[in-house]
């Protein structure tokens, strides 16, 4: 039996590299996809064994083509880790720009919707099917200045809970799980080196994120499906 095959959407970031490394270290096969060929290839080289792919995840037709190609070349995927996103803020409610809203809606929500729809049947049929996103503590404690961001992240969380409900309903076997992982913000070695004077209070290390994601595949689906798991900050 082949080891689980996991697709990381938005894999060129520090978080994507850390998650890929943790999954590979746990014996899984990893496909990592992004919109920029140079960036996703460079990221994959930092995690030997990850296969880089290029796709416009905001385009449903491109995502459908990706899904068809992967089924032909690799078979069904067992995991979808959605790390596509970004942050935009503004000054108060009136400072929430339409361009920032459009950016966040596209990168955070549209890409999640496209990918989870395209690979839903794969995940539901897998004995270890897992969908995970990274969300933010701002969803439950928003400020006026991050209204755009918090609202889109809240919508993404709702989408994941809806996927979880689908996984739990007949005719699914109950082996798949959709999970929201919550952080204040993420920190990595490059950020620390760039700002050695900072302590990054409340931030979660990307390596911890990677280990948490890998652990989802060995945790019973019934224990985590639909869960909102708040990751502890780094010490």
CSV table of C-alpha atoms in Angstrom, one decimal, residues 16-222:
chain,number,residue,atom,x,y,z
A,16,UNK,CA,4.7,25.4,3.0
A,17,UNK,CA,8.3,24.4,3.2
A,18,UNK,CA,8.0,23.4,6.9
A,19,UNK,CA,4.8,21.4,6.3
A,20,UNK,CA,6.3,19.6,3.3
A,21,UNK,CA,9.4,18.7,5.4
A,22,UNK,CA,7.3,17.4,8.3
A,23,UNK,CA,5.1,15.3,6.0
A,24,UNK,CA,8.1,13.8,4.1
A,25,UNK,CA,9.7,13.1,7.5
A,26,UNK,CA,6.6,11.2,8.4
A,27,UNK,CA,6.9,9.0,5.4
A,28,UNK,CA,4.3,10.7,3.2
A,29,UNK,CA,4.5,11.6,-0.5
A,30,UNK,CA,4.2,15.4,-1.1
A,31,UNK,CA,3.1,17.5,-4.0
A,32,UNK,CA,3.4,21.2,-3.6
A,33,UNK,CA,1.6,23.7,-5.8
A,34,UNK,CA,1.9,27.4,-6.4
A,35,UNK,CA,1.3,29.9,-9.2
A,36,UNK,CA,4.9,30.9,-9.6
A,37,UNK,CA,7.1,28.2,-11.2
A,38,UNK,CA,10.4,29.6,-10.0
A,39,UNK,CA,9.3,30.1,-6.4
A,40,UNK,CA,7.6,26.7,-6.1
A,41,UNK,CA,10.6,24.9,-7.6
A,42,UNK,CA,13.0,26.7,-5.3
A,43,UNK,CA,10.8,25.7,-2.3
A,44,UNK,CA,10.6,22.1,-3.4
A,45,UNK,CA,14.4,21.9,-3.6
A,46,UNK,CA,14.6,22.8,0.2
A,47,UNK,CA,12.5,19.7,1.0
A,48,UNK,CA,14.0,16.8,-1.0
A,49,UNK,CA,11.2,14.6,-2.3
A,50,UNK,CA,8.5,17.2,-2.7
A,51,UNK,CA,7.2,17.5,-6.3
A,52,UNK,CA,6.6,21.1,-7.5
A,53,UNK,CA,3.5,21.9,-9.5
A,54,UNK,CA,2.2,25.1,-11.1
A,55,UNK,CA,-1.4,26.0,-11.1
A,56,UNK,CA,-3.6,29.2,-10.8
A,57,UNK,CA,-5.6,28.0,-7.8
A,58,UNK,CA,-8.0,30.9,-8.2
A,59,UNK,CA,-9.2,29.5,-11.6
A,60,UNK,CA,-11.6,26.6,-11.2
A,61,UNK,CA,-10.8,25.3,-14.7
A,62,UNK,CA,-7.1,25.2,-14.0
A,63,UNK,CA,-7.7,23.4,-10.7
A,64,UNK,CA,-10.0,20.9,-12.4
A,65,UNK,CA,-7.2,20.2,-14.9
A,66,UNK,CA,-4.7,19.8,-12.1
A,67,UNK,CA,-6.9,17.3,-10.3
A,68,UNK,CA,-7.4,15.3,-13.5
A,69,UNK,CA,-3.6,15.3,-14.2
A,70,UNK,CA,-2.8,14.2,-10.6
A,71,UNK,CA,-5.3,11.3,-10.7
A,72,UNK,CA,-3.7,10.2,-13.9
A,73,UNK,CA,-0.1,10.6,-12.8
A,74,UNK,CA,-0.3,9.8,-9.1
A,75,UNK,CA,-3.8,8.5,-8.2
A,76,UNK,CA,-6.1,9.8,-5.5
A,77,UNK,CA,-4.7,12.3,-3.1
A,78,UNK,CA,-5.2,11.7,0.7
A,79,UNK,CA,-4.5,15.2,2.0
A,80,UNK,CA,-5.1,18.8,1.0
A,81,UNK,CA,-3.2,21.4,3.1
A,82,UNK,CA,-4.4,24.8,2.1
A,83,UNK,CA,-1.8,27.5,2.9
A,84,UNK,CA,-2.7,30.1,0.2
A,85,UNK,CA,-3.4,33.5,1.7
A,86,UNK,CA,-1.9,36.8,2.7
A,87,UNK,CA,-2.8,39.6,5.0
A,88,UNK,CA,-4.2,43.1,4.3
A,89,UNK,CA,-5.2,45.7,6.9
A,90,UNK,CA,-6.4,49.2,7.0
A,91,UNK,CA,-7.3,52.1,9.3
A,92,UNK,CA,-10.7,51.4,10.8
A,93,UNK,CA,-13.8,50.2,8.9
A,94,UNK,CA,-13.7,53.0,6.4
A,95,UNK,CA,-10.1,52.1,5.7
A,96,UNK,CA,-10.9,48.6,4.5
A,97,UNK,CA,-10.3,48.9,0.8
A,98,UNK,CA,-12.1,47.1,-2.0
A,99,UNK,CA,-8.8,46.1,-3.6
A,100,UNK,CA,-7.7,44.4,-0.4
A,101,UNK,CA,-11.1,42.7,0.0
A,102,UNK,CA,-10.8,41.4,-3.6
A,103,UNK,CA,-7.2,40.2,-3.0
A,104,UNK,CA,-8.2,38.4,0.3
A,105,UNK,CA,-11.4,36.9,-1.1
A,106,UNK,CA,-9.4,35.5,-4.1
A,107,UNK,CA,-6.3,34.2,-2.3
A,108,UNK,CA,-7.9,32.9,0.9
A,109,UNK,CA,-11.4,31.8,0.0
A,110,UNK,CA,-11.7,31.3,-3.7
A,111,UNK,CA,-8.6,29.1,-3.8
A,112,UNK,CA,-9.9,27.1,-0.9
A,113,UNK,CA,-13.3,26.6,-2.5
A,114,UNK,CA,-11.8,25.6,-5.8
A,115,UNK,CA,-9.3,23.1,-4.4
A,116,UNK,CA,-11.6,21.5,-1.8
A,117,UNK,CA,-14.3,21.0,-4.4
A,118,UNK,CA,-11.9,19.5,-7.0
A,119,UNK,CA,-10.4,17.1,-4.5
A,120,UNK,CA,-13.4,16.5,-2.2
A,121,UNK,CA,-14.2,13.0,-3.6
A,122,UNK,CA,-10.6,11.9,-3.3
A,123,UNK,CA,-10.4,13.0,0.4
A,124,UNK,CA,-13.8,11.5,1.2
A,125,UNK,CA,-12.8,8.1,-0.3
A,126,UNK,CA,-9.4,8.0,1.4
A,127,UNK,CA,-8.9,6.0,4.6
A,128,UNK,CA,-6.9,9.0,5.9
A,129,UNK,CA,-8.4,11.9,4.0
A,130,UNK,CA,-7.5,15.2,5.6
A,131,UNK,CA,-8.2,18.8,4.7
A,132,UNK,CA,-6.6,21.5,6.8
A,133,UNK,CA,-6.3,25.3,6.6
A,134,UNK,CA,-4.5,27.8,8.7
A,135,UNK,CA,-6.8,30.5,10.2
A,136,UNK,CA,-6.3,33.4,12.6
A,137,UNK,CA,-7.2,34.3,16.1
A,138,UNK,CA,-8.7,37.5,14.6
A,139,UNK,CA,-11.7,35.5,13.6
A,140,UNK,CA,-12.9,35.4,17.2
A,141,UNK,CA,-11.2,38.6,18.3
A,142,UNK,CA,-11.4,41.0,15.3
A,143,UNK,CA,-10.5,44.6,15.2
A,144,UNK,CA,-11.8,47.3,13.0
A,145,UNK,CA,-8.5,47.5,11.2
A,146,UNK,CA,-8.5,43.9,10.1
A,147,UNK,CA,-12.2,43.6,9.2
A,148,UNK,CA,-11.5,42.5,5.7
A,149,UNK,CA,-9.1,39.8,6.7
A,150,UNK,CA,-11.1,38.6,9.7
A,151,UNK,CA,-14.3,38.3,7.6
A,152,UNK,CA,-12.7,36.3,4.8
A,153,UNK,CA,-10.9,34.0,7.3
A,154,UNK,CA,-14.3,33.5,9.1
A,155,UNK,CA,-15.8,32.5,5.7
A,156,UNK,CA,-13.0,30.1,5.1
A,157,UNK,CA,-13.5,28.5,8.5
A,158,UNK,CA,-17.2,28.1,7.7
A,159,UNK,CA,-16.4,26.5,4.4
A,160,UNK,CA,-14.1,24.0,6.1
A,161,UNK,CA,-16.9,23.2,8.7
A,162,UNK,CA,-19.2,22.5,5.8
A,163,UNK,CA,-16.7,20.1,4.2
A,164,UNK,CA,-16.5,18.4,7.6
A,165,UNK,CA,-20.2,18.0,7.7
A,166,UNK,CA,-20.0,16.4,4.2
A,167,UNK,CA,-17.3,14.0,5.4
A,168,UNK,CA,-19.6,13.0,8.4
A,169,UNK,CA,-22.7,12.4,6.3
A,170,UNK,CA,-23.7,9.3,4.4
A,171,UNK,CA,-22.4,7.7,2.2
A,172,UNK,CA,-19.0,8.7,3.6
A,173,UNK,CA,-17.3,6.1,5.8
A,174,UNK,CA,-16.2,8.7,8.4
A,175,UNK,CA,-12.5,8.3,7.7
A,176,UNK,CA,-12.0,11.8,6.4
A,177,UNK,CA,-11.6,14.9,8.4
A,178,UNK,CA,-11.6,18.7,7.8
A,179,UNK,CA,-9.7,20.8,10.3
A,180,UNK,CA,-9.1,24.5,11.1
A,181,UNK,CA,-5.7,25.2,12.6
A,182,UNK,CA,-5.6,28.6,14.3
A,183,UNK,CA,-2.6,30.9,15.0
A,184,UNK,CA,-2.0,34.5,15.9
A,185,UNK,CA,0.7,34.6,13.3
A,186,UNK,CA,3.5,32.4,12.1
A,187,UNK,CA,7.3,32.9,12.6
A,188,UNK,CA,10.2,31.2,10.9
A,189,UNK,CA,14.0,31.3,11.1
A,190,UNK,CA,14.4,34.0,8.4
A,191,UNK,CA,12.1,36.3,10.3
A,192,UNK,CA,14.0,35.8,13.5
A,193,UNK,CA,17.3,36.4,11.7
A,194,UNK,CA,16.0,39.6,10.1
A,195,UNK,CA,14.7,41.0,13.4
A,196,UNK,CA,16.9,39.5,16.2
A,197,UNK,CA,15.6,42.1,18.6
A,198,UNK,CA,12.0,40.8,18.3
A,199,UNK,CA,10.5,38.1,20.5
A,200,UNK,CA,7.4,37.5,18.3
A,201,UNK,CA,5.1,37.1,21.3
A,202,UNK,CA,2.1,34.8,20.6
A,203,UNK,CA,3.5,33.6,17.2
A,204,UNK,CA,3.6,29.9,16.2
A,205,UNK,CA,6.7,28.5,14.7
A,206,UNK,CA,6.3,27.1,11.2
A,207,UNK,CA,8.0,23.9,12.3
A,208,UNK,CA,5.3,23.4,15.0
A,209,UNK,CA,2.7,23.9,12.3
A,210,UNK,CA,4.4,21.2,10.2
A,211,UNK,CA,4.4,18.7,13.0
A,212,UNK,CA,0.8,19.4,13.8
A,213,UNK,CA,-0.2,18.9,10.2
A,214,UNK,CA,1.7,15.6,10.0
A,215,UNK,CA,0.0,14.5,13.2
A,216,UNK,CA,-3.5,14.9,11.7
A,217,UNK,CA,-2.9,11.8,9.6
A,218,UNK,CA,-2.4,9.6,12.6
A,219,UNK,CA,-5.3,11.1,14.7
A,220,UNK,CA,-8.7,9.4,14.3
A,221,UNK,CA,-11.0,11.4,12.0
A,222,UNK,CA,-13.8,11.3,14.6
